[in-house]
């Protein structure tokens, strides 16, 4: 239902001349027709700054990437970057914050995500579901008894979705529109909004569970980043912005962050996932992947453009993290140089992976800020 006409829901796209040539050139290469146009331009005007930094093997690999984009390892539906409707967006100009998009339309999105994709029968009611009536303590007990009876993979799936939902709510509470006048707009922490979503008493014990799931999501994404270090360490991996010096500095900083993450004493072991009967495990893994792909499609139904942008970005980031966790052997077997056909991350996946981790990290930091604010109140 695309009826959100609020100013704060709008997304400001980049003009074509604001997009770095390196990014545009790489995205063009997904299309054979555009690829030939780029070659003509490079011959005529020598606009090949990005191509000069590519090895011949990597240029050939580009043709293989589109094949891999549709592989069975992907957990998200990726948007077509060649679509005439596609736009480049500067995320710094479109920060995630409260937009006023709430109520039944917003609840429907999350309700469908939980009801259709978390392996839950309709007879089991979720606690504090705003679209359900007459909920009581017995229904809460029934829900968590049902959840504990699930296998570890299905429990983890629910916790990841709950953690993502909680993280987004933390962002909205931390960047709430506190003042809106013709002189200025003031954004900041809304303690009351935070309490309504997470306070143990106000949420009848549900809020603390949500926050535990947020930390679970953080550990999952942290684990994925530690696993994918070899992919980014390969000399063939480059960050293309059109500025070679900046690209080299960015890669150095990226590897520095990843090695810092790898040094963290991880408390999550994904090897317990899909470890049972091989046939059943493969079936469960496929269900897991299809459910998550469906969630990424549901995000297209969000009526607020800015909420949709950040919802899709964080969903795809989590999907990319799952893809990494279930590709450990493929990552270990990557060649040291040359194209990697078995395991590859697209630009969209890389952007969403790090931005999603940035968002969940921000949530963890904001929880500390809210604790301090609440202590001052009490």
PDB file of C-alpha atoms in Angstrom, residues 12-205:
ATOM      1  CA  UNK A  12      16.650  11.249  -1.951  1.00  0.00           C
ATOM      2  CA  UNK A  13      18.300   9.433  -4.883  1.00  0.00           C
ATOM      3  CA  UNK A  14      21.720  10.298  -6.333  1.00  0.00           C
ATOM      4  CA  UNK A  15      21.977  12.146  -9.619  1.00  0.00           C
ATOM      5  CA  UNK A  16      23.882  10.187 -12.271  1.00  0.00           C
ATOM      6  CA  UNK A  17      26.861  12.582 -12.098  1.00  0.00           C
ATOM      7  CA  UNK A  18      27.124  11.995  -8.324  1.00  0.00           C
ATOM      8  CA  UNK A  19      27.738   8.232  -8.682  1.00  0.00           C
ATOM      9  CA  UNK A  20      31.451   7.299  -8.859  1.00  0.00           C
ATOM     10  CA  UNK A  21      32.473   5.968 -12.260  1.00  0.00           C
ATOM     11  CA  UNK A  22      33.902   2.834 -10.681  1.00  0.00           C
ATOM     12  CA  UNK A  23      30.537   1.828  -9.261  1.00  0.00           C
ATOM     13  CA  UNK A  24      28.630   2.576 -12.466  1.00  0.00           C
ATOM     14  CA  UNK A  25      31.156   0.720 -14.608  1.00  0.00           C
ATOM     15  CA  UNK A  26      31.077  -2.423 -12.500  1.00  0.00           C
ATOM     16  CA  UNK A  27      27.278  -2.520 -12.436  1.00  0.00           C
ATOM     17  CA  UNK A  28      27.161  -2.010 -16.191  1.00  0.00           C
ATOM     18  CA  UNK A  29      29.203  -5.151 -16.721  1.00  0.00           C
ATOM     19  CA  UNK A  30      26.274  -7.338 -15.681  1.00  0.00           C
ATOM     20  CA  UNK A  31      24.696  -6.605 -19.057  1.00  0.00           C
ATOM     21  CA  UNK A  32      26.280  -7.836 -22.279  1.00  0.00           C
ATOM     22  CA  UNK A  33      24.878  -4.918 -24.247  1.00  0.00           C
ATOM     23  CA  UNK A  34      26.155  -2.353 -21.779  1.00  0.00           C
ATOM     24  CA  UNK A  35      29.500  -4.143 -21.669  1.00  0.00           C
ATOM     25  CA  UNK A  36      30.007  -3.538 -25.396  1.00  0.00           C
ATOM     26  CA  UNK A  37      29.047   0.117 -24.939  1.00  0.00           C
ATOM     27  CA  UNK A  38      31.632   0.489 -22.182  1.00  0.00           C
ATOM     28  CA  UNK A  39      34.339  -1.025 -24.390  1.00  0.00           C
ATOM     29  CA  UNK A  40      33.508   1.464 -27.161  1.00  0.00           C
ATOM     30  CA  UNK A  41      33.659   4.358 -24.710  1.00  0.00           C
ATOM     31  CA  UNK A  42      36.964   3.172 -23.304  1.00  0.00           C
ATOM     32  CA  UNK A  43      38.511   2.939 -26.748  1.00  0.00           C
ATOM     33  CA  UNK A  44      37.198   6.335 -27.791  1.00  0.00           C
ATOM     34  CA  UNK A  45      37.656   8.362 -24.621  1.00  0.00           C
ATOM     35  CA  UNK A  46      39.940   6.244 -22.407  1.00  0.00           C
ATOM     36  CA  UNK A  47      37.444   6.245 -19.538  1.00  0.00           C
ATOM     37  CA  UNK A  48      38.746   2.916 -18.272  1.00  0.00           C
ATOM     38  CA  UNK A  49      40.046   3.853 -14.823  1.00  0.00           C
ATOM     39  CA  UNK A  50      38.322   0.879 -13.248  1.00  0.00           C
ATOM     40  CA  UNK A  51      39.187  -1.603 -15.987  1.00  0.00           C
ATOM     41  CA  UNK A  52      42.871  -0.810 -15.686  1.00  0.00           C
ATOM     42  CA  UNK A  53      42.800  -2.128 -12.143  1.00  0.00           C
ATOM     43  CA  UNK A  54      41.159  -5.415 -13.205  1.00  0.00           C
ATOM     44  CA  UNK A  55      43.115  -8.492 -14.195  1.00  0.00           C
ATOM     45  CA  UNK A  56      42.031 -10.352 -17.323  1.00  0.00           C
ATOM     46  CA  UNK A  57      40.882 -13.267 -15.179  1.00  0.00           C
ATOM     47  CA  UNK A  58      38.673 -10.981 -13.093  1.00  0.00           C
ATOM     48  CA  UNK A  59      37.137  -9.429 -16.202  1.00  0.00           C
ATOM     49  CA  UNK A  60      36.199 -12.923 -17.394  1.00  0.00           C
ATOM     50  CA  UNK A  61      34.818 -13.708 -13.951  1.00  0.00           C
ATOM     51  CA  UNK A  62      32.290 -10.889 -14.258  1.00  0.00           C
ATOM     52  CA  UNK A  63      30.400 -12.985 -16.804  1.00  0.00           C
ATOM     53  CA  UNK A  64      30.191 -15.786 -14.253  1.00  0.00           C
ATOM     54  CA  UNK A  65      28.892 -13.559 -11.464  1.00  0.00           C
ATOM     55  CA  UNK A  66      25.434 -13.181 -12.949  1.00  0.00           C
ATOM     56  CA  UNK A  67      25.127 -16.964 -13.070  1.00  0.00           C
ATOM     57  CA  UNK A  68      26.064 -17.165  -9.415  1.00  0.00           C
ATOM     58  CA  UNK A  69      23.580 -14.440  -8.465  1.00  0.00           C
ATOM     59  CA  UNK A  70      20.750 -16.904  -9.052  1.00  0.00           C
ATOM     60  CA  UNK A  71      22.471 -19.806  -7.335  1.00  0.00           C
ATOM     61  CA  UNK A  72      20.783 -21.911  -4.688  1.00  0.00           C
ATOM     62  CA  UNK A  73      23.058 -20.471  -1.990  1.00  0.00           C
ATOM     63  CA  UNK A  74      21.442 -17.029  -2.008  1.00  0.00           C
ATOM     64  CA  UNK A  75      19.085 -16.252   0.867  1.00  0.00           C
ATOM     65  CA  UNK A  76      17.599 -13.040  -0.567  1.00  0.00           C
ATOM     66  CA  UNK A  77      15.807 -11.812  -3.660  1.00  0.00           C
ATOM     67  CA  UNK A  78      18.174  -9.260  -5.175  1.00  0.00           C
ATOM     68  CA  UNK A  79      16.856  -6.254  -7.037  1.00  0.00           C
ATOM     69  CA  UNK A  80      17.785  -5.947 -10.711  1.00  0.00           C
ATOM     70  CA  UNK A  81      20.432  -3.229 -10.899  1.00  0.00           C
ATOM     71  CA  UNK A  82      19.917  -3.049 -14.660  1.00  0.00           C
ATOM     72  CA  UNK A  83      16.250  -2.092 -14.306  1.00  0.00           C
ATOM     73  CA  UNK A  84      15.397   1.365 -15.697  1.00  0.00           C
ATOM     74  CA  UNK A  85      13.592   1.964 -12.376  1.00  0.00           C
ATOM     75  CA  UNK A  86      16.736   1.299 -10.323  1.00  0.00           C
ATOM     76  CA  UNK A  87      18.291   4.272  -8.535  1.00  0.00           C
ATOM     77  CA  UNK A  88      21.541   4.850  -6.672  1.00  0.00           C
ATOM     78  CA  UNK A  89      21.059   6.056  -3.103  1.00  0.00           C
ATOM     79  CA  UNK A  90      23.553   7.728  -0.772  1.00  0.00           C
ATOM     80  CA  UNK A  91      22.754   6.164   2.591  1.00  0.00           C
ATOM     81  CA  UNK A  92      24.399   9.058   4.448  1.00  0.00           C
ATOM     82  CA  UNK A  93      21.769  11.410   2.986  1.00  0.00           C
ATOM     83  CA  UNK A  94      18.943   9.014   3.923  1.00  0.00           C
ATOM     84  CA  UNK A  95      19.586   8.034   7.570  1.00  0.00           C
ATOM     85  CA  UNK A  96      17.392   5.450   9.236  1.00  0.00           C
ATOM     86  CA  UNK A  97      15.133   7.163  11.761  1.00  0.00           C
ATOM     87  CA  UNK A  98      11.522   7.567  12.832  1.00  0.00           C
ATOM     88  CA  UNK A  99       9.345   8.631   9.899  1.00  0.00           C
ATOM     89  CA  UNK A 100       5.847   8.430  11.386  1.00  0.00           C
ATOM     90  CA  UNK A 101       5.139   5.187   9.489  1.00  0.00           C
ATOM     91  CA  UNK A 102       3.329   3.047  12.068  1.00  0.00           C
ATOM     92  CA  UNK A 103      -0.036   1.558  12.921  1.00  0.00           C
ATOM     93  CA  UNK A 104      -1.946  -1.208  11.073  1.00  0.00           C
ATOM     94  CA  UNK A 105      -0.025  -0.920   7.775  1.00  0.00           C
ATOM     95  CA  UNK A 106       3.340  -1.350   9.487  1.00  0.00           C
ATOM     96  CA  UNK A 107       1.996  -4.092  11.779  1.00  0.00           C
ATOM     97  CA  UNK A 108       0.714  -6.071   8.794  1.00  0.00           C
ATOM     98  CA  UNK A 109       4.225  -6.307   7.341  1.00  0.00           C
ATOM     99  CA  UNK A 110       5.738  -7.773  10.506  1.00  0.00           C
ATOM    100  CA  UNK A 111       2.666  -9.922  11.119  1.00  0.00           C
ATOM    101  CA  UNK A 112       2.986 -11.573   7.701  1.00  0.00           C
ATOM    102  CA  UNK A 113       6.729 -12.072   8.249  1.00  0.00           C
ATOM    103  CA  UNK A 114       6.156 -13.848  11.567  1.00  0.00           C
ATOM    104  CA  UNK A 115       2.990 -15.747  10.623  1.00  0.00           C
ATOM    105  CA  UNK A 116       4.092 -17.024   7.200  1.00  0.00           C
ATOM    106  CA  UNK A 117       7.807 -17.555   7.636  1.00  0.00           C
ATOM    107  CA  UNK A 118       8.684 -18.580  11.172  1.00  0.00           C
ATOM    108  CA  UNK A 119       7.438 -22.183  10.909  1.00  0.00           C
ATOM    109  CA  UNK A 120       4.541 -21.308  13.214  1.00  0.00           C
ATOM    110  CA  UNK A 121       1.084 -22.915  12.957  1.00  0.00           C
ATOM    111  CA  UNK A 122      -1.856 -20.476  12.967  1.00  0.00           C
ATOM    112  CA  UNK A 123      -3.239 -22.020  16.138  1.00  0.00           C
ATOM    113  CA  UNK A 124      -0.239 -20.729  18.121  1.00  0.00           C
ATOM    114  CA  UNK A 125      -0.634 -17.025  18.930  1.00  0.00           C
ATOM    115  CA  UNK A 126       2.329 -14.686  19.324  1.00  0.00           C
ATOM    116  CA  UNK A 127       2.547 -12.635  22.535  1.00  0.00           C
ATOM    117  CA  UNK A 128       1.588  -8.944  22.167  1.00  0.00           C
ATOM    118  CA  UNK A 129       0.496  -9.337  18.559  1.00  0.00           C
ATOM    119  CA  UNK A 130      -1.326  -6.021  17.896  1.00  0.00           C
ATOM    120  CA  UNK A 131      -3.465  -7.658  15.184  1.00  0.00           C
ATOM    121  CA  UNK A 132      -4.772 -10.349  17.533  1.00  0.00           C
ATOM    122  CA  UNK A 133      -7.278  -9.838  20.324  1.00  0.00           C
ATOM    123  CA  UNK A 134      -7.942 -11.407  23.681  1.00  0.00           C
ATOM    124  CA  UNK A 135      -4.416 -12.552  24.399  1.00  0.00           C
ATOM    125  CA  UNK A 136      -3.646 -13.798  27.846  1.00  0.00           C
ATOM    126  CA  UNK A 137      -0.906 -15.403  29.905  1.00  0.00           C
ATOM    127  CA  UNK A 138      -1.870 -18.892  28.752  1.00  0.00           C
ATOM    128  CA  UNK A 139      -1.264 -17.933  25.117  1.00  0.00           C
ATOM    129  CA  UNK A 140       2.188 -16.590  25.984  1.00  0.00           C
ATOM    130  CA  UNK A 141       3.019 -19.849  27.768  1.00  0.00           C
ATOM    131  CA  UNK A 142       1.687 -21.832  24.811  1.00  0.00           C
ATOM    132  CA  UNK A 143       3.830 -19.852  22.356  1.00  0.00           C
ATOM    133  CA  UNK A 144       7.104 -20.338  24.225  1.00  0.00           C
ATOM    134  CA  UNK A 145       6.343 -23.982  24.961  1.00  0.00           C
ATOM    135  CA  UNK A 146       5.852 -24.430  21.215  1.00  0.00           C
ATOM    136  CA  UNK A 147       9.047 -22.498  20.428  1.00  0.00           C
ATOM    137  CA  UNK A 148      11.156 -24.575  22.830  1.00  0.00           C
ATOM    138  CA  UNK A 149       9.807 -27.703  21.176  1.00  0.00           C
ATOM    139  CA  UNK A 150      11.251 -26.727  17.796  1.00  0.00           C
ATOM    140  CA  UNK A 151      14.624 -27.877  16.491  1.00  0.00           C
ATOM    141  CA  UNK A 152      17.569 -25.520  17.040  1.00  0.00           C
ATOM    142  CA  UNK A 153      17.475 -24.244  13.445  1.00  0.00           C
ATOM    143  CA  UNK A 154      13.824 -23.156  13.558  1.00  0.00           C
ATOM    144  CA  UNK A 155      14.281 -21.558  16.969  1.00  0.00           C
ATOM    145  CA  UNK A 156      17.269 -19.659  15.593  1.00  0.00           C
ATOM    146  CA  UNK A 157      15.240 -18.482  12.591  1.00  0.00           C
ATOM    147  CA  UNK A 158      12.561 -16.984  14.826  1.00  0.00           C
ATOM    148  CA  UNK A 159      15.172 -15.363  17.065  1.00  0.00           C
ATOM    149  CA  UNK A 160      16.922 -13.785  14.079  1.00  0.00           C
ATOM    150  CA  UNK A 161      13.700 -12.216  12.792  1.00  0.00           C
ATOM    151  CA  UNK A 162      12.791 -11.051  16.289  1.00  0.00           C
ATOM    152  CA  UNK A 163      16.307  -9.627  16.716  1.00  0.00           C
ATOM    153  CA  UNK A 164      16.062  -7.761  13.414  1.00  0.00           C
ATOM    154  CA  UNK A 165      12.667  -6.357  14.424  1.00  0.00           C
ATOM    155  CA  UNK A 166      14.056  -5.284  17.810  1.00  0.00           C
ATOM    156  CA  UNK A 167      17.118  -3.673  16.241  1.00  0.00           C
ATOM    157  CA  UNK A 168      14.984  -1.587  13.866  1.00  0.00           C
ATOM    158  CA  UNK A 169      12.791  -0.490  16.790  1.00  0.00           C
ATOM    159  CA  UNK A 170      15.880   0.590  18.736  1.00  0.00           C
ATOM    160  CA  UNK A 171      16.984   2.754  15.793  1.00  0.00           C
ATOM    161  CA  UNK A 172      13.561   4.389  15.539  1.00  0.00           C
ATOM    162  CA  UNK A 173      13.491   5.087  19.293  1.00  0.00           C
ATOM    163  CA  UNK A 174      17.036   6.510  19.237  1.00  0.00           C
ATOM    164  CA  UNK A 175      16.398   8.824  16.267  1.00  0.00           C
ATOM    165  CA  UNK A 176      12.876   9.942  17.049  1.00  0.00           C
ATOM    166  CA  UNK A 177      11.391  13.194  15.794  1.00  0.00           C
ATOM    167  CA  UNK A 178      11.243  15.166  19.042  1.00  0.00           C
ATOM    168  CA  UNK A 179      10.556  18.581  17.564  1.00  0.00           C
ATOM    169  CA  UNK A 180       9.201  19.670  14.169  1.00  0.00           C
ATOM    170  CA  UNK A 181       8.869  23.410  13.626  1.00  0.00           C
ATOM    171  CA  UNK A 182       9.443  25.741  10.700  1.00  0.00           C
ATOM    172  CA  UNK A 183      12.751  26.702  12.327  1.00  0.00           C
ATOM    173  CA  UNK A 184      14.226  23.243  12.821  1.00  0.00           C
ATOM    174  CA  UNK A 185      13.713  19.521  13.185  1.00  0.00           C
ATOM    175  CA  UNK A 186      15.165  17.895  16.261  1.00  0.00           C
ATOM    176  CA  UNK A 187      15.910  14.157  16.349  1.00  0.00           C
ATOM    177  CA  UNK A 188      16.952  12.281  19.467  1.00  0.00           C
ATOM    178  CA  UNK A 189      16.296   9.585  22.053  1.00  0.00           C
ATOM    179  CA  UNK A 190      12.659   8.966  22.951  1.00  0.00           C
ATOM    180  CA  UNK A 191      12.814   7.080  26.244  1.00  0.00           C
ATOM    181  CA  UNK A 192       9.029   6.632  26.422  1.00  0.00           C
ATOM    182  CA  UNK A 193       8.949   5.007  22.970  1.00  0.00           C
ATOM    183  CA  UNK A 194      11.824   2.721  23.964  1.00  0.00           C
ATOM    184  CA  UNK A 195      10.065   1.675  27.178  1.00  0.00           C
ATOM    185  CA  UNK A 196       6.826   0.895  25.361  1.00  0.00           C
ATOM    186  CA  UNK A 197       8.707  -1.530  23.133  1.00  0.00           C
ATOM    187  CA  UNK A 198      11.198  -3.072  25.584  1.00  0.00           C
ATOM    188  CA  UNK A 199      10.342  -2.411  29.223  1.00  0.00           C
ATOM    189  CA  UNK A 200       9.842  -5.715  31.046  1.00  0.00           C
ATOM    190  CA  UNK A 201       6.711  -4.609  32.903  1.00  0.00           C
ATOM    191  CA  UNK A 202       5.041  -2.661  30.085  1.00  0.00           C
ATOM    192  CA  UNK A 203       5.621  -5.539  27.620  1.00  0.00           C
ATOM    193  CA  UNK A 204       4.736  -8.274  30.137  1.00  0.00           C
ATOM    194  CA  UNK A 205       8.230  -9.755  29.925  1.00  0.00           C
TER     195      UNK A 205
END
